[in-house]
PDB file of C-alpha atoms in Angstrom:
ATOM      1  CA  MET A  27     -25.629  -9.733  18.379  1.00 59.00           C
ATOM      2  CA  ASP A  28     -22.046 -10.571  17.471  1.00 70.00           C
ATOM      3  CA  GLN A  29     -19.354  -8.184  18.594  1.00 79.00           C
ATOM      4  CA  PRO A  30     -17.204  -6.635  15.837  1.00 80.00           C
ATOM      5  CA  ASP A  31     -13.913  -8.306  14.973  1.00 85.00           C
ATOM      6  CA  ARG A  32     -10.787  -6.400  15.906  1.00 87.00           C
ATOM      7  CA  ILE A  33      -7.089  -6.369  15.140  1.00 87.00           C
ATOM      8  CA  HIS A  34      -4.422  -4.692  17.237  1.00 90.00           C
ATOM      9  CA  LEU A  35      -0.821  -3.572  17.576  1.00 91.00           C
ATOM     10  CA  ARG A  36       0.648  -3.752  21.086  1.00 95.00           C
ATOM     11  CA  ASP A  37       3.805  -2.357  22.710  1.00 95.00           C
ATOM     12  CA  TYR A  38       5.234  -1.035  19.445  1.00 95.00           C
ATOM     13  CA  ILE A  39       8.188   1.109  20.554  1.00 95.00           C
ATOM     14  CA  LEU A  40      10.047   3.580  18.336  1.00 93.00           C
ATOM     15  CA  SER A  41      12.294   6.556  19.026  1.00 91.00           C
ATOM     16  CA  ALA A  42      11.406  10.018  17.748  1.00 89.00           C
ATOM     17  CA  GLU A  43      11.931  13.658  18.590  1.00 87.00           C
ATOM     18  CA  ILE A  44       8.677  15.038  19.986  1.00 87.00           C
ATOM     19  CA  GLY A  45       7.525  17.500  22.629  1.00 82.00           C
ATOM     20  CA  ALA A  46       6.756  21.169  23.268  1.00 72.00           C
ATOM     21  CA  PHE A  47       9.486  21.797  25.864  1.00 77.00           C
ATOM     22  CA  GLN A  48      12.932  23.060  24.904  1.00 73.00           C
ATOM     23  CA  THR A  49      14.485  20.199  26.891  1.00 77.00           C
ATOM     24  CA  GLU A  50      12.822  17.767  24.460  1.00 80.00           C
ATOM     25  CA  ARG A  51      14.241  19.345  21.319  1.00 78.00           C
ATOM     26  CA  GLY A  52      17.190  17.580  19.780  1.00 81.00           C
ATOM     27  CA  HIS A  53      16.721  14.549  22.027  1.00 85.00           C
ATOM     28  CA  PRO A  54      14.840  11.555  20.591  1.00 89.00           C
ATOM     29  CA  GLN A  55      12.757   9.685  23.137  1.00 91.00           C
ATOM     30  CA  ARG A  56      11.007   6.354  23.137  1.00 94.00           C
ATOM     31  CA  LEU A  57       7.337   6.279  22.183  1.00 94.00           C
ATOM     32  CA  ARG A  58       5.050   3.304  22.735  1.00 96.00           C
ATOM     33  CA  PHE A  59       2.120   2.791  20.369  1.00 96.00           C
ATOM     34  CA  ASP A  60      -0.939   0.675  21.065  1.00 96.00           C
ATOM     35  CA  ILE A  61      -3.593   0.539  18.328  1.00 95.00           C
ATOM     36  CA  ASP A  62      -6.907  -1.301  18.346  1.00 94.00           C
ATOM     37  CA  VAL A  63      -9.036  -1.368  15.191  1.00 91.00           C
ATOM     38  CA  GLU A  64     -12.692  -2.373  15.031  1.00 89.00           C
ATOM     39  CA  LEU A  65     -13.361  -3.910  11.619  1.00 86.00           C
ATOM     40  CA  ALA A  66     -16.267  -2.852   9.426  1.00 79.00           C
ATOM     41  CA  THR A  67     -17.120  -6.476   8.573  1.00 76.00           C
ATOM     42  CA  HIS A  68     -16.480  -9.831  10.188  1.00 74.00           C
ATOM     43  CA  VAL A  69     -13.503 -11.869   9.057  1.00 68.00           C
ATOM     44  CA  VAL A  70     -15.664 -14.612   7.580  1.00 63.00           C
ATOM     45  CA  GLY A  71     -15.099 -16.384   4.282  1.00 55.00           C
ATOM     46  CA  VAL A  72     -11.865 -14.580   3.457  1.00 52.00           C
ATOM     47  CA  ASN A  73     -10.267 -17.864   2.332  1.00 55.00           C
ATOM     48  CA  ASP A  74      -6.883 -16.873   3.761  1.00 57.00           C
ATOM     49  CA  GLU A  75      -6.583 -14.045   1.187  1.00 57.00           C
ATOM     50  CA  VAL A  76      -4.606 -11.005   2.385  1.00 53.00           C
ATOM     51  CA  ASP A  77      -6.493  -8.611   0.101  1.00 56.00           C
ATOM     52  CA  ARG A  78      -9.745  -9.394   1.916  1.00 59.00           C
ATOM     53  CA  ILE A  79      -8.609  -8.320   5.383  1.00 66.00           C
ATOM     54  CA  LEU A  80      -7.144  -5.224   7.010  1.00 77.00           C
ATOM     55  CA  SER A  81      -3.407  -5.911   6.934  1.00 78.00           C
ATOM     56  CA  TYR A  82      -1.324  -5.335  10.053  1.00 81.00           C
ATOM     57  CA  ASP A  83       1.018  -3.385   7.781  1.00 79.00           C
ATOM     58  CA  ILE A  84      -1.660  -0.677   7.656  1.00 82.00           C
ATOM     59  CA  LEU A  85      -1.162  -0.129  11.398  1.00 87.00           C
ATOM     60  CA  THR A  86       2.642  -0.052  11.401  1.00 87.00           C
ATOM     61  CA  GLY A  87       2.585   1.973   8.181  1.00 82.00           C
ATOM     62  CA  ALA A  88       0.312   4.589   9.760  1.00 85.00           C
ATOM     63  CA  VAL A  89       2.775   5.010  12.629  1.00 89.00           C
ATOM     64  CA  ALA A  90       5.692   5.331  10.213  1.00 85.00           C
ATOM     65  CA  ALA A  91       3.802   7.843   8.052  1.00 79.00           C
ATOM     66  CA  GLY A  92       2.879   9.907  11.098  1.00 83.00           C
ATOM     67  CA  LEU A  93       6.440  10.084  12.374  1.00 84.00           C
ATOM     68  CA  ALA A  94       7.834  10.862   8.921  1.00 75.00           C
ATOM     69  CA  ASP A  95       5.377  13.693   8.272  1.00 66.00           C
ATOM     70  CA  ARG A  96       6.815  16.306  10.640  1.00 70.00           C
ATOM     71  CA  ARG A  97       8.112  16.995  14.143  1.00 80.00           C
ATOM     72  CA  TYR A  98       5.243  17.168  16.648  1.00 79.00           C
ATOM     73  CA  ASP A  99       4.915  19.161  19.849  1.00 80.00           C
ATOM     74  CA  LEU A 100       1.885  17.148  20.993  1.00 84.00           C
ATOM     75  CA  LEU A 101       1.221  13.436  21.209  1.00 90.00           C
ATOM     76  CA  GLU A 102      -2.417  14.263  20.469  1.00 89.00           C
ATOM     77  CA  THR A 103      -1.544  15.577  17.008  1.00 86.00           C
ATOM     78  CA  LEU A 104       0.502  12.474  16.176  1.00 90.00           C
ATOM     79  CA  ALA A 105      -2.262  10.157  17.420  1.00 91.00           C
ATOM     80  CA  GLU A 106      -4.847  12.006  15.299  1.00 89.00           C
ATOM     81  CA  LYS A 107      -2.638  11.624  12.240  1.00 87.00           C
ATOM     82  CA  ILE A 108      -2.283   7.874  12.831  1.00 90.00           C
ATOM     83  CA  ALA A 109      -6.032   7.448  13.332  1.00 90.00           C
ATOM     84  CA  ALA A 110      -6.746   9.278  10.073  1.00 86.00           C
ATOM     85  CA  GLN A 111      -4.354   7.079   8.116  1.00 83.00           C
ATOM     86  CA  ILE A 112      -5.934   3.887   9.406  1.00 86.00           C
ATOM     87  CA  LEU A 113      -9.534   5.042   8.924  1.00 86.00           C
ATOM     88  CA  ALA A 114      -8.752   5.832   5.287  1.00 80.00           C
ATOM     89  CA  HIS A 115      -8.962   2.048   4.818  1.00 79.00           C
ATOM     90  CA  PRO A 116     -12.542   0.948   4.067  1.00 78.00           C
ATOM     91  CA  ARG A 117     -12.272  -2.127   6.312  1.00 82.00           C
ATOM     92  CA  ALA A 118     -11.587  -0.015   9.423  1.00 86.00           C
ATOM     93  CA  ALA A 119     -14.722   1.190  11.263  1.00 88.00           C
ATOM     94  CA  GLN A 120     -13.226   2.537  14.492  1.00 91.00           C
ATOM     95  CA  VAL A 121      -9.704   2.951  15.812  1.00 93.00           C
ATOM     96  CA  THR A 122      -8.284   3.492  19.285  1.00 95.00           C
ATOM     97  CA  VAL A 123      -4.776   4.961  19.285  1.00 95.00           C
ATOM     98  CA  THR A 124      -2.619   5.261  22.409  1.00 96.00           C
ATOM     99  CA  VAL A 125       0.751   7.018  22.237  1.00 95.00           C
ATOM    100  CA  GLU A 126       2.961   7.173  25.324  1.00 95.00           C
ATOM    101  CA  LYS A 127       6.289   8.778  26.191  1.00 94.00           C
ATOM    102  CA  LEU A 128       8.483   6.344  28.086  1.00 94.00           C
ATOM    103  CA  ASP A 129      11.477   8.534  28.982  1.00 90.00           C
ATOM    104  CA  ARG A 130       9.913  11.579  30.705  1.00 87.00           C
ATOM    105  CA  ILE A 131       9.145   9.911  34.045  1.00 89.00           C
ATOM    106  CA  PRO A 132       9.693   6.454  35.585  1.00 91.00           C
ATOM    107  CA  GLY A 133       6.274   5.468  34.222  1.00 91.00           C
ATOM    108  CA  ALA A 134       4.531   6.483  31.000  1.00 93.00           C
ATOM    109  CA  LEU A 135       2.811   9.709  29.912  1.00 91.00           C
ATOM    110  CA  GLY A 136       0.374   9.466  27.055  1.00 94.00           C
ATOM    111  CA  VAL A 137      -2.899  10.029  25.297  1.00 94.00           C
ATOM    112  CA  THR A 138      -5.653   7.782  23.953  1.00 96.00           C
ATOM    113  CA  LEU A 139      -7.927   8.818  21.067  1.00 93.00           C
ATOM    114  CA  VAL A 140     -10.982   6.974  19.775  1.00 93.00           C
ATOM    115  CA  ARG A 141     -12.121   7.843  16.250  1.00 91.00           C
ATOM    116  CA  ARG A 142     -14.786   6.400  13.963  1.00 88.00           C
ATOM    117  CA  GLN A 143     -14.968   6.222  10.168  1.00 77.00           C
ATOM    118  CA  ALA A 144     -15.859   9.592   8.585  1.00 59.00           C
ATOM    119  CA  ARG A 145     -14.838  11.517  11.716  1.00 50.00           C
ATOM    120  CA  VAL A 146     -11.382  12.350  10.349  1.00 47.00           C
ATOM    121  CA  GLU A 147      -9.821  13.254   7.040  1.00 47.00           C
ATOM    122  CA  ALA A 148      -6.758  11.317   5.974  1.00 44.00           C
ATOM    123  CA  ASP A 149      -4.055  12.430   3.599  1.00 47.00           C
ATOM    124  CA  GLN A 150      -4.625  11.226   0.053  1.00 46.00           C
ATOM    125  CA  VAL A 151      -2.492   8.252  -0.871  1.00 47.00           C
ATOM    126  CA  GLN A 152      -0.321   9.071  -3.826  1.00 53.00           C
ATOM    127  CA  ALA A 153      -1.857   7.613  -6.967  1.00 59.00           C
ATOM    128  CA  PRO A 154       0.733   5.332  -8.557  1.00 66.00           C
ATOM    129  CA  ILE A 155       2.046   5.625 -12.094  1.00 72.00           C
ATOM    130  CA  LEU A 156       1.834   2.450 -14.140  1.00 66.00           C
ATOM    131  CA  VAL A 157       4.566   1.599 -16.627  1.00 71.00           C
ATOM    132  CA  ILE A 158       4.411  -1.381 -18.926  1.00 70.00           C
ATOM    133  CA  PHE A 159       7.993  -2.510 -19.349  1.00 62.00           C
ATOM    134  CA  HIS A 160       9.294  -3.882 -22.629  1.00 60.00           C
ATOM    135  CA  GLY A 161      12.772  -4.936 -21.655  1.00 55.00           C
ATOM    136  CA  ARG A 162      14.755  -1.811 -22.487  1.00 53.00           C
ATOM    137  CA  ASP A 163      16.772   0.405 -20.145  1.00 64.00           C
ATOM    138  CA  LEU A 164      14.445   2.744 -18.316  1.00 67.00           C
ATOM    139  CA  THR A 165      14.749   5.674 -15.943  1.00 73.00           C
ATOM    140  CA  LEU A 166      11.821   5.274 -13.575  1.00 73.00           C
ATOM    141  CA  PRO A 167       9.554   8.233 -12.850  1.00 72.00           C
ATOM    142  CA  GLU A 168       9.733   9.642  -9.324  1.00 74.00           C
ATOM    143  CA  GLY A 169       7.296   8.438  -6.673  1.00 73.00           C
ATOM    144  CA  ALA A 170       4.972   5.457  -6.578  1.00 79.00           C
ATOM    145  CA  VAL A 171       5.437   3.369  -9.722  1.00 82.00           C
ATOM    146  CA  VAL A 172       4.011  -0.031 -10.616  1.00 86.00           C
ATOM    147  CA  LEU A 173       5.864  -1.850 -13.386  1.00 84.00           C
ATOM    148  CA  VAL A 174       3.895  -4.347 -15.471  1.00 85.00           C
ATOM    149  CA  PRO A 175       6.292  -6.852 -17.072  1.00 82.00           C
ATOM    150  CA  ASP A 176       6.148  -7.614 -20.753  1.00 80.00           C
ATOM    151  CA  ALA A 177       5.495 -11.181 -21.855  1.00 75.00           C
ATOM    152  CA  PRO A 178       8.757 -13.161 -21.572  1.00 70.00           C
ATOM    153  CA  GLY A 179       8.678 -14.373 -25.185  1.00 68.00           C
ATOM    154  CA  LEU A 180       9.379 -17.982 -24.236  1.00 62.00           C
ATOM    155  CA  PRO A 181       7.578 -20.979 -25.751  1.00 67.00           C
ATOM    156  CA  LEU A 182       4.702 -21.958 -23.496  1.00 63.00           C
ATOM    157  CA  PRO A 183       3.643 -25.560 -22.931  1.00 63.00           C
ATOM    158  CA  GLN A 184       0.396 -26.361 -24.689  1.00 68.00           C
ATOM    159  CA  GLY A 185      -2.606 -28.094 -23.208  1.00 64.00           C
ATOM    160  CA  GLY A 186      -4.366 -27.583 -19.926  1.00 63.00           C
ATOM    161  CA  ASN A 187      -5.322 -24.099 -18.748  1.00 75.00           C
ATOM    162  CA  LEU A 188      -3.376 -21.917 -21.185  1.00 82.00           C
ATOM    163  CA  ARG A 189      -4.425 -18.656 -19.496  1.00 83.00           C
ATOM    164  CA  GLU A 190      -3.086 -19.899 -16.150  1.00 86.00           C
ATOM    165  CA  ILE A 191       0.189 -20.858 -17.818  1.00 86.00           C
ATOM    166  CA  GLU A 192       0.450 -17.401 -19.409  1.00 87.00           C
ATOM    167  CA  LEU A 193      -0.194 -15.695 -16.058  1.00 89.00           C
ATOM    168  CA  LEU A 194       2.454 -17.798 -14.340  1.00 90.00           C
ATOM    169  CA  ALA A 195       4.901 -16.896 -17.119  1.00 89.00           C
ATOM    170  CA  LEU A 196       4.195 -13.213 -16.445  1.00 90.00           C
ATOM    171  CA  ASP A 197       4.802 -13.795 -12.738  1.00 92.00           C
ATOM    172  CA  GLN A 198       8.178 -15.318 -13.610  1.00 91.00           C
ATOM    173  CA  ALA A 199       8.921 -12.292 -15.796  1.00 88.00           C
ATOM    174  CA  ALA A 200       8.021 -10.025 -12.870  1.00 89.00           C
ATOM    175  CA  TRP A 201      10.487 -11.743 -10.550  1.00 90.00           C
ATOM    176  CA  ALA A 202      13.218 -11.606 -13.201  1.00 87.00           C
ATOM    177  CA  LEU A 203      12.575  -7.903 -13.861  1.00 86.00           C
ATOM    178  CA  ALA A 204      12.519  -7.075 -10.149  1.00 87.00           C
ATOM    179  CA  GLY A 205      15.860  -8.797  -9.704  1.00 88.00           C
ATOM    180  CA  HIS A 206      17.323  -6.908 -12.654  1.00 84.00           C
ATOM    181  CA  LEU A 207      16.143  -3.521 -11.368  1.00 84.00           C
ATOM    182  CA  GLY A 208      16.671  -4.163  -7.655  1.00 87.00           C
ATOM    183  CA  LEU A 209      12.954  -3.804  -6.844  1.00 87.00           C
ATOM    184  CA  THR A 210      10.439  -5.879  -4.915  1.00 89.00           C
ATOM    185  CA  VAL A 211       7.520  -7.853  -6.343  1.00 90.00           C
ATOM    186  CA  ALA A 212       3.910  -7.114  -5.352  1.00 87.00           C
ATOM    187  CA  ASP A 213       1.209  -9.692  -6.065  1.00 84.00           C
ATOM    188  CA  SER A 214      -1.690  -8.341  -3.956  1.00 81.00           C
ATOM    189  CA  ARG A 215      -3.690  -5.142  -3.695  1.00 76.00           C
ATOM    190  CA  THR A 216      -2.492  -4.730  -0.112  1.00 72.00           C
ATOM    191  CA  GLU A 217       1.154  -4.694  -1.234  1.00 79.00           C
ATOM    192  CA  LEU A 218       0.406  -2.302  -4.111  1.00 81.00           C
ATOM    193  CA  ASP A 219      -1.411   0.105  -1.785  1.00 77.00           C
ATOM    194  CA  TRP A 220       1.479  -0.056   0.671  1.00 75.00           C
ATOM    195  CA  ALA A 221       3.972   0.756  -2.101  1.00 80.00           C
ATOM    196  CA  ALA A 222       1.813   3.706  -3.191  1.00 80.00           C
ATOM    197  CA  THR A 223       1.664   5.004   0.385  1.00 75.00           C
ATOM    198  CA  GLU A 224       5.440   4.696   0.680  1.00 77.00           C
ATOM    199  CA  GLY A 225       6.066   6.248  -2.747  1.00 81.00           C
ATOM    200  CA  ARG A 226       7.995   3.171  -3.890  1.00 84.00           C
ATOM    201  CA  ALA A 227       8.460   1.430  -7.205  1.00 86.00           C
ATOM    202  CA  VAL A 228       7.440  -2.237  -7.398  1.00 88.00           C
ATOM    203  CA  VAL A 229       6.964  -4.859 -10.099  1.00 89.00           C
ATOM    204  CA  TRP A 230       3.504  -6.402 -10.336  1.00 90.00           C
ATOM    205  CA  ALA A 231       3.072 -10.183 -10.528  1.00 91.00           C
ATOM    206  CA  PRO A 232      -0.503 -10.408 -11.836  1.00 90.00           C
ATOM    207  CA  ALA A 233      -1.576 -14.054 -11.467  1.00 89.00           C
ATOM    208  CA  ARG A 234      -2.934 -13.870  -7.938  1.00 85.00           C
ATOM    209  CA  MET A 235      -5.076 -10.785  -8.487  1.00 83.00           C
ATOM    210  CA  VAL A 236      -6.521 -11.570 -11.925  1.00 85.00           C
ATOM    211  CA  ARG A 237      -6.782 -15.362 -11.921  1.00 83.00           C
ATOM    212  CA  ASP A 238     -10.543 -15.220 -11.329  1.00 78.00           C
ATOM    213  CA  VAL A 239     -11.298 -12.073 -13.366  1.00 82.00           C
ATOM    214  CA  ALA A 240     -13.474 -13.366 -16.189  1.00 81.00           C
ATOM    215  CA  GLY A 241     -12.806 -12.055 -19.675  1.00 85.00           C
ATOM    216  CA  LEU A 242      -9.447 -10.446 -18.866  1.00 87.00           C
ATOM    217  CA  ALA A 243      -6.719 -11.634 -21.230  1.00 88.00           C
ATOM    218  CA  ALA A 244      -3.383 -12.755 -19.793  1.00 87.00           C
ATOM    219  CA  GLU A 245      -1.677 -10.135 -21.952  1.00 87.00           C
ATOM    220  CA  PRO A 246       0.446  -7.274 -20.575  1.00 87.00           C
ATOM    221  CA  HIS A 247      -1.367  -4.385 -22.290  1.00 86.00           C
ATOM    222  CA  ALA A 248      -4.811  -5.589 -21.203  1.00 88.00           C
ATOM    223  CA  LEU A 249      -3.548  -6.233 -17.673  1.00 89.00           C
ATOM    224  CA  ALA A 250      -1.957  -2.776 -17.469  1.00 87.00           C
ATOM    225  CA  LEU A 251      -5.203  -1.084 -18.527  1.00 87.00           C
ATOM    226  CA  TRP A 252      -7.161  -3.137 -15.983  1.00 88.00           C
ATOM    227  CA  LEU A 253      -4.763  -2.370 -13.118  1.00 86.00           C
ATOM    228  CA  THR A 254      -4.544   1.331 -14.020  1.00 85.00           C
ATOM    229  CA  GLU A 255      -8.284   1.710 -13.510  1.00 84.00           C
ATOM    230  CA  ARG A 256      -8.324  -0.596 -10.493  1.00 81.00           C
ATOM    231  CA  LEU A 257      -5.708   1.479  -8.639  1.00 80.00           C
ATOM    232  CA  GLY A 258      -6.939   4.852  -9.877  1.00 79.00           C
ATOM    233  CA  ALA A 259      -3.444   5.503 -11.217  1.00 81.00           C
ATOM    234  CA  SER A 260      -2.465   9.036 -12.169  1.00 81.00           C
ATOM    235  CA  ARG A 261      -1.276   7.892 -15.610  1.00 82.00           C
ATOM    236  CA  LEU A 262      -0.190   4.903 -17.679  1.00 84.00           C
ATOM    237  CA  ASP A 263       3.151   5.079 -19.475  1.00 83.00           C
ATOM    238  CA  TRP A 264       4.262   2.736 -22.235  1.00 81.00           C
ATOM    239  CA  ALA A 265       7.983   1.877 -22.268  1.00 79.00           C
ATOM    240  CA  LEU A 266       8.110   0.716 -25.880  1.00 75.00           C
ATOM    241  CA  PRO A 267      10.951  -0.345 -28.189  1.00 73.00           C
ATOM    242  CA  GLU A 268      12.018   2.169 -30.818  1.00 74.00           C
ATOM    243  CA  GLY A 269       9.486   2.276 -33.656  1.00 75.00           C
ATOM    244  CA  ALA A 270       6.854   0.140 -31.920  1.00 75.00           C
ATOM    245  CA  PRO A 271       3.315   1.547 -32.153  1.00 79.00           C
ATOM    246  CA  GLU A 272       1.580   2.713 -28.991  1.00 79.00           C
ATOM    247  CA  PRO A 273      -1.088   0.223 -27.880  1.00 80.00           C
ATOM    248  CA  ALA A 274      -4.727   1.076 -28.486  1.00 83.00           C
ATOM    249  CA  VAL A 275      -6.711   2.395 -25.535  1.00 84.00           C
ATOM    250  CA  PRO A 276     -10.415   1.502 -25.294  1.00 84.00           C
ATOM    251  CA  ALA A 277     -13.048   4.204 -25.665  1.00 83.00           C
ATOM    252  CA  GLY A 278     -13.968   5.734 -22.332  1.00 80.00           C
ATOM    253  CA  PHE A 279     -10.555   5.103 -20.747  1.00 82.00           C
ATOM    254  CA  ARG A 280     -10.081   8.359 -18.827  1.00 83.00           C
ATOM    255  CA  ILE A 281      -6.597   7.968 -17.343  1.00 83.00           C
ATOM    256  CA  PRO A 282      -3.851   9.746 -19.339  1.00 85.00           C
ATOM    257  CA  THR A 283      -1.415   7.583 -21.270  1.00 84.00           C
ATOM    258  CA  ALA A 284       2.003   8.526 -22.607  1.00 78.00           C
ATOM    259  CA  ARG A 285       5.011   7.026 -24.320  1.00 78.00           C
ATOM    260  CA  LEU A 286       8.309   7.052 -22.417  1.00 74.00           C
TER     261      LEU A 286
END
């Protein structure tokens, strides 16, 4: 029987204030993190697609989220938090987390936890808010926001795969909008999930994710509705020009929509 595939993070060193002793308070110390993740499925047939694997960013992001959450007295509590964050990902079956203090003694003091899927409860990732952007000045809502660019309004070359051309035009619009607003572009589910975890605003470039979705029009409103359901967004906001009607929402669409 094949052994499970694994990914790992080794010798990842960060400084943080941690410890139960008074001498450790107010004095950041180096922590070394080693994480080994057993994958739920083999990395076979992924076709070099980042959305079909467990990204290494999940590991470093779990460490960052754990350290940002609070000050810890115990390494065990921090390690449990990191394990929970990683096991919230469906592609992680088991995780081994080692956290060591490097500045207490000449060697290292630490703890190793092994946790399996369903053994821990992770914090809920903040559901993002989707905003379809129509080129006017906009004050972004707080927290995780995904901006869907409006169609650029440029003449498109005719012939060939028109849907592909329209998607690439939307990707160009996403990069232009991100540059205008000082944001980053996300073109994969992994990047969108990371932005939601971090509570950041990003602009979505849709071509990569929807290229092979049959029956989905390369049109901003349809794409926004699709992505809202795909991400389980908390709401969908329309940033519309003055006097423009609010787009129709299909029957059975359960996520709240609003006009900004």
